[in-house]
Short mmCIF file of C-alpha atoms in Angstrom, two decimals:
data_model
loop_
_atom_site.label_atom_id
_atom_site.label_comp_id
_atom_site.label_asym_id
_atom_site.label_seq_id
_atom_site.Cartn_x
_atom_site.Cartn_y
_atom_site.Cartn_z
CA UNK T 1 -2.96 13.25 -17.59
CA UNK T 2 -3.33 9.49 -17.81
CA UNK T 3 -2.29 7.49 -14.79
CA UNK T 4 -1.64 3.76 -15.16
CA UNK T 5 -1.64 1.54 -12.08
CA UNK T 6 0.01 -1.86 -12.31
CA UNK T 7 -1.51 -4.34 -9.88
CA UNK T 8 -5.23 -4.45 -9.07
CA UNK T 9 -5.00 -5.62 -5.45
CA UNK T 10 -6.14 -3.58 -2.46
CA UNK T 11 -3.41 -0.97 -2.89
CA UNK T 12 -3.56 -0.83 -6.69
CA UNK T 13 -7.28 -0.46 -7.07
CA UNK T 14 -7.33 2.08 -4.24
CA UNK T 15 -4.71 4.21 -6.02
CA UNK T 16 -6.69 3.89 -9.25
CA UNK T 17 -9.84 5.01 -7.46
CA UNK T 18 -8.40 8.15 -5.87
CA UNK T 19 -6.73 9.09 -9.15
CA UNK T 20 -9.98 8.77 -11.08
CA UNK T 21 -11.92 10.66 -8.39
CA UNK T 22 -9.48 13.54 -8.89
CA UNK T 23 -10.31 13.66 -12.60
CA UNK T 24 -7.44 11.65 -14.10
CA UNK T 25 -7.98 9.09 -16.83
CA UNK T 26 -6.88 5.80 -15.28
CA UNK T 27 -5.86 2.39 -16.58
CA UNK T 28 -5.83 -0.43 -14.03
CA UNK T 29 -3.74 -3.37 -15.21
CA UNK T 30 -3.07 -6.82 -13.83
CA UNK T 31 -1.80 -10.07 -15.30
CA UNK T 32 -5.17 -11.89 -15.32
CA UNK T 33 -8.63 -10.71 -16.29
CA UNK T 34 -10.10 -12.09 -13.06
CA UNK T 35 -7.68 -9.99 -10.99
CA UNK T 36 -8.62 -6.88 -12.97
CA UNK T 37 -12.33 -7.55 -12.44
CA UNK T 38 -11.77 -8.11 -8.72
CA UNK T 39 -10.00 -4.75 -8.56
CA UNK T 40 -12.78 -2.95 -10.41
CA UNK T 41 -15.35 -4.56 -8.14
CA UNK T 42 -13.36 -3.37 -5.13
CA UNK T 43 -13.57 0.18 -6.48
CA UNK T 44 -17.33 -0.15 -7.00
CA UNK T 45 -17.77 -1.36 -3.43
CA UNK T 46 -15.64 1.47 -2.03
CA UNK T 47 -17.64 4.05 -3.97
CA UNK T 48 -20.96 2.49 -3.03
CA UNK T 49 -19.89 2.64 0.61
CA UNK T 50 -19.09 6.32 0.11
CA UNK T 51 -22.53 6.93 -1.37
CA UNK T 52 -24.20 5.10 1.52
CA UNK T 53 -22.33 7.33 3.99
CA UNK T 54 -23.13 10.51 2.00
CA UNK T 55 -19.44 11.06 1.29
CA UNK T 56 -19.78 10.50 -2.47
CA UNK T 57 -22.70 11.41 -4.75
CA UNK T 58 -24.19 9.03 -7.30
CA UNK T 59 -22.92 11.31 -10.08
CA UNK T 60 -19.39 11.29 -8.63
CA UNK T 61 -19.45 7.51 -8.40
CA UNK T 62 -20.54 7.11 -12.02
CA UNK T 63 -18.03 9.69 -13.29
CA UNK T 64 -15.21 7.97 -11.40
CA UNK T 65 -16.06 4.56 -12.82
CA UNK T 66 -16.23 5.97 -16.34
CA UNK T 67 -12.66 7.26 -16.04
CA UNK T 68 -11.22 3.83 -15.18
CA UNK T 69 -10.39 1.19 -17.77
CA UNK T 70 -9.18 -2.27 -16.79
CA UNK T 71 -6.93 -4.44 -18.94
CA UNK T 72 -4.23 -7.11 -18.93
CA UNK T 73 -2.11 -5.92 -21.88
CA UNK T 74 0.87 -4.03 -20.45
CA UNK T 75 1.85 -2.34 -23.71
CA UNK T 76 -1.64 -0.91 -24.17
CA UNK T 77 -1.91 0.00 -20.50
CA UNK T 78 1.16 2.24 -20.45
CA UNK T 79 0.96 3.51 -24.03
CA UNK T 80 -0.36 7.00 -23.24
CA UNK T 81 0.55 7.17 -19.57
CA UNK T 82 2.37 10.18 -18.18
CA UNK T 83 2.59 8.52 -14.77
CA UNK T 84 2.87 4.77 -14.13
CA UNK T 85 2.60 3.50 -10.56
CA UNK T 86 3.49 -0.10 -9.78
CA UNK T 87 1.58 -1.72 -6.91
CA UNK T 88 2.82 -5.29 -7.29
CA UNK T 89 3.88 -7.51 -4.34
CA UNK T 90 6.85 -6.45 -2.17
CA UNK T 91 9.51 -8.42 -3.98
CA UNK T 92 12.59 -6.57 -5.22
CA UNK T 93 13.26 -8.78 -8.25
CA UNK T 94 9.63 -8.56 -9.33
CA UNK T 95 9.58 -4.79 -8.98
CA UNK T 96 12.83 -4.44 -10.93
CA UNK T 97 11.40 -6.58 -13.74
CA UNK T 98 8.19 -4.55 -13.85
CA UNK T 99 9.97 -1.19 -13.87
CA UNK T 100 12.39 -2.33 -16.56
CA UNK T 101 9.54 -3.51 -18.75
CA UNK T 102 7.67 -0.25 -18.22
CA UNK T 103 10.77 1.71 -19.24
CA UNK T 104 11.03 -0.24 -22.49
CA UNK T 105 7.40 0.51 -23.34
CA UNK T 106 7.21 4.21 -22.44
CA UNK T 107 8.73 7.55 -23.42
CA UNK T 108 11.56 8.99 -21.36
CA UNK T 109 9.18 11.69 -20.08
CA UNK T 110 6.93 9.13 -18.36
CA UNK T 111 7.38 9.17 -14.60
CA UNK T 112 7.59 5.72 -12.98
CA UNK T 113 6.45 5.46 -9.38
CA UNK T 114 6.75 2.56 -6.95
CA UNK T 115 4.25 2.02 -4.15
CA UNK T 116 6.80 0.09 -2.11
CA UNK T 117 6.51 0.52 1.65
CA UNK T 118 10.07 -0.46 2.53
CA UNK T 119 12.24 -1.56 -0.41
CA UNK T 120 15.01 0.60 -1.84
CA UNK T 121 13.76 2.80 -4.67
CA UNK T 122 17.39 3.58 -5.51
CA UNK T 123 18.07 -0.11 -6.12
CA UNK T 124 14.97 -0.43 -8.31
CA UNK T 125 16.00 2.59 -10.35
CA UNK T 126 19.54 1.28 -10.82
CA UNK T 127 18.31 -1.29 -13.36
CA UNK T 128 16.93 1.38 -15.70
CA UNK T 129 18.66 3.32 -18.46
CA UNK T 130 16.81 6.46 -17.32
CA UNK T 131 16.73 6.03 -13.53
CA UNK T 132 16.09 9.74 -12.97
CA UNK T 133 12.38 9.23 -13.71
CA UNK T 134 11.81 6.76 -10.86
CA UNK T 135 10.31 7.84 -7.54
CA UNK T 136 8.65 6.22 -4.56
CA UNK T 137 4.94 6.92 -3.98
CA UNK T 138 4.09 5.11 -0.75
CA UNK T 139 0.32 5.13 -0.31
CA UNK T 140 -1.33 3.87 2.86
CA UNK T 141 -3.97 1.20 3.16
CA UNK T 142 -6.74 1.79 2.26
CA UNK T 143 -5.71 4.53 -0.19
CA UNK T 144 -9.22 5.94 -0.59
CA UNK T 145 -9.41 6.69 3.15
CA UNK T 146 -5.82 7.42 4.22
CA UNK T 147 -4.60 10.98 3.65
CA UNK T 148 -0.83 10.49 3.59
CA UNK T 149 1.48 9.68 0.67
CA UNK T 150 5.18 9.34 1.40
CA UNK T 151 7.24 10.62 -1.55
CA UNK T 152 10.56 8.78 -1.60
CA UNK T 153 13.45 10.42 -3.42
CA UNK T 154 15.90 7.91 -4.85
CA UNK T 155 19.55 8.83 -5.38
CA UNK T 156 18.83 9.17 -9.11
CA UNK T 157 15.48 11.02 -8.97
CA UNK T 158 15.67 14.39 -10.70
CA UNK T 159 13.83 17.61 -9.85
CA UNK T 160 11.32 17.28 -12.67
CA UNK T 161 10.26 13.81 -11.54
CA UNK T 162 9.88 15.04 -7.96
CA UNK T 163 7.80 18.01 -9.10
CA UNK T 164 5.44 15.90 -11.23
CA UNK T 165 4.99 13.37 -8.45
CA UNK T 166 4.35 16.04 -5.83
CA UNK T 167 1.83 17.84 -8.04
CA UNK T 168 0.01 14.55 -8.64
CA UNK T 169 -0.17 13.71 -4.92
CA UNK T 170 -1.61 17.12 -4.12
CA UNK T 171 -4.04 17.01 -7.05
CA UNK T 172 -5.58 13.79 -5.70
CA UNK T 173 -6.14 15.50 -2.37
CA UNK T 174 -3.46 13.75 -0.34
CA UNK T 175 -0.95 15.16 2.12
CA UNK T 176 2.68 14.54 1.18
CA UNK T 177 5.88 14.11 3.13
CA UNK T 178 9.19 13.91 1.28
CA UNK T 179 11.89 11.53 2.50
CA UNK T 180 15.23 10.32 1.21
CA UNK T 181 15.54 6.68 0.25
CA UNK T 182 16.44 4.68 3.34
CA UNK T 183 15.31 1.25 4.52
CA UNK T 184 11.72 1.52 5.71
CA UNK T 185 11.69 5.25 4.87
CA UNK T 186 10.11 7.16 7.78
CA UNK T 187 6.65 5.73 8.20
CA UNK T 188 7.32 2.00 7.81
CA UNK T 189 10.17 2.14 10.31
CA UNK T 190 8.13 3.97 12.93
CA UNK T 191 4.89 2.09 12.27
CA UNK T 192 6.57 -1.29 12.30
CA UNK T 193 8.32 -0.69 15.62
CA UNK T 194 4.94 0.07 17.22
CA UNK T 195 3.27 -2.90 15.54
CA UNK T 196 5.96 -5.40 16.54
CA UNK T 197 6.00 -4.20 20.15
CA UNK T 198 2.21 -4.44 20.32
CA UNK T 199 2.43 -8.07 19.16
CA UNK T 200 5.10 -8.78 21.78
CA UNK T 201 2.76 -7.38 24.44
CA UNK T 202 0.04 -9.80 23.33
CA UNK T 203 2.61 -12.60 23.28
CA UNK T 204 3.65 -11.76 26.86
CA UNK T 205 0.05 -11.55 28.12
CA UNK T 206 0.23 -7.86 28.93
CA UNK T 207 -3.19 -7.12 27.42
CA UNK T 208 -5.60 -8.29 24.74
CA UNK T 209 -5.20 -7.13 21.14
CA UNK T 210 -8.39 -5.10 21.49
CA UNK T 211 -7.26 -3.34 24.67
CA UNK T 212 -3.85 -2.53 23.21
CA UNK T 213 -5.48 -1.09 20.10
CA UNK T 214 -7.99 0.89 22.15
CA UNK T 215 -5.19 2.30 24.29
CA UNK T 216 -3.40 3.66 21.22
CA UNK T 217 -6.59 5.03 19.66
CA UNK T 218 -7.86 6.75 22.80
CA UNK T 219 -4.54 7.67 24.38
CA UNK T 220 -2.53 8.65 21.30
CA UNK T 221 -5.20 9.47 18.74
CA UNK T 222 -4.41 6.60 16.37
CA UNK T 223 -7.25 6.14 13.84
CA UNK T 224 -6.60 2.38 14.00
CA UNK T 225 -4.66 0.39 16.57
CA UNK T 226 -1.32 -1.18 15.57
CA UNK T 227 -2.54 -4.78 15.81
CA UNK T 228 -5.69 -4.17 13.78
CA UNK T 229 -3.59 -2.28 11.25
CA UNK T 230 -1.37 -5.34 10.90
CA UNK T 231 -4.43 -7.44 10.13
CA UNK T 232 -5.45 -4.90 7.49
CA UNK T 233 -2.02 -4.74 5.85
CA UNK T 234 -1.54 -8.51 6.02
CA UNK T 235 0.56 -10.30 8.62
CA UNK T 236 2.63 -11.91 5.88
CA UNK T 237 3.44 -8.45 4.52
CA UNK T 238 4.28 -7.21 8.01
CA UNK T 239 6.59 -10.20 8.57
CA UNK T 240 8.32 -9.68 5.23
CA UNK T 241 8.95 -6.01 5.98
CA UNK T 242 10.24 -6.83 9.48
CA UNK T 243 12.70 -9.36 8.08
CA UNK T 244 13.89 -6.85 5.50
CA UNK T 245 14.40 -4.10 8.08
CA UNK T 246 16.10 -6.53 10.45
CA UNK T 247 18.59 -7.32 7.71
CA UNK T 248 19.12 -3.65 6.87
CA UNK T 249 18.91 -2.00 10.29
CA UNK T 250 19.47 -4.59 12.98
CA UNK T 251 17.91 -6.77 15.64
CA UNK T 252 15.42 -4.20 16.89
CA UNK T 253 13.23 -5.28 13.98
CA UNK T 254 13.34 -9.00 14.83
CA UNK T 255 9.79 -10.38 14.28
CA UNK T 256 8.02 -11.80 17.36
CA UNK T 257 7.36 -15.55 17.33
CA UNK T 258 3.63 -14.86 17.61
CA UNK T 259 3.78 -13.13 14.22
CA UNK T 260 5.70 -16.01 12.67
CA UNK T 261 3.17 -18.54 14.05
CA UNK T 262 0.23 -16.65 12.60
CA UNK T 263 1.82 -16.53 9.15
CA UNK T 264 2.80 -20.22 9.25
CA UNK T 265 -0.80 -21.09 10.13
CA UNK T 266 -2.12 -19.06 7.20
CA UNK T 267 -3.77 -16.58 9.55
CA UNK T 268 -2.79 -13.51 7.58
CA UNK T 269 -5.39 -11.06 8.82
CA UNK T 270 -8.44 -9.59 7.14
CA UNK T 271 -7.71 -11.13 3.73
CA UNK T 272 -7.68 -14.69 5.10
CA UNK T 273 -10.51 -14.22 7.61
CA UNK T 274 -8.32 -14.46 10.69
CA UNK T 275 -5.17 -12.88 12.09
CA UNK T 276 -5.05 -11.45 15.57
CA UNK T 277 -8.74 -10.78 15.00
CA UNK T 278 -11.49 -12.80 13.32
CA UNK T 279 -13.04 -11.23 10.23
CA UNK T 280 -16.27 -11.86 8.33
CA UNK T 281 -17.22 -9.95 5.18
CA UNK T 282 -14.46 -7.47 5.90
CA UNK T 283 -15.67 -6.67 9.42
CA UNK T 284 -14.13 -7.56 12.78
CA UNK T 285 -16.31 -10.06 14.63
CA UNK T 286 -14.00 -11.35 17.36
CA UNK T 287 -10.50 -11.89 18.65
CA UNK T 288 -8.41 -14.89 17.64
CA UNK T 289 -7.02 -17.29 20.20
CA UNK T 290 -7.12 -17.20 24.00
CA UNK T 291 -8.49 -13.70 24.39
CA UNK T 292 -12.01 -14.83 23.46
CA UNK T 293 -14.82 -12.67 22.24
CA UNK T 294 -14.61 -8.90 22.18
CA UNK T 295 -16.74 -6.84 24.52
#
């Protein structure tokens, strides 16, 4: 089966990588050649890191890279695809446009997945003539390390689409949970509540970002603390999701002012070099603001 991933950012190239590692032929498409090359380079770095940690063999790395083709032409990218997964920015109008264009360029048997973390898959599907082939495939960042994929069933999704999507998720070695389409699904709602409250605790001087994150890792077994996770996801993304869920579900999702200030200042987390932590070459090197250097 050919899998086509639309969007070569951190989520898109991660989805392309895990698909290719599972043996699928993969096309990674973005709107500019430079973005495609950046995505392919991200995959190479991930695989090289796996080799260095003895998690991936040299042969596995080479075989994975050989299965991935990058391009900018959408028609060519989806031509032979049996599964297309969009991983474009979290903007409803953009996602609707992308899914509609994919529908026009593919057979009715092609399953169309959205990697949205909070937007309504039902609303996206409503713009299509064959909405039954749309499903949510919510991967977690970074996809090559995180085990969970949330399968989101839209109102229009049919049984065949659900079966194909579920088989794919299991074939790439991920664990799946199936949820009905609701604002924030299950994971974004729960994860965001924890993340927003952790930011409020920093804002109120309860504890440092590092100590809050350590408390959740040691005390509750989190692989990554909620504040560090926000820096990984992108504070602008976290703010956007919070605003969306506030509109859909109420004031309990109101974003803290500390989050708004970070985004206004361009301190978006790992991708900008500073969020609640300071980052260099993708590694945490300190804590931003009044909390000073980490122990």
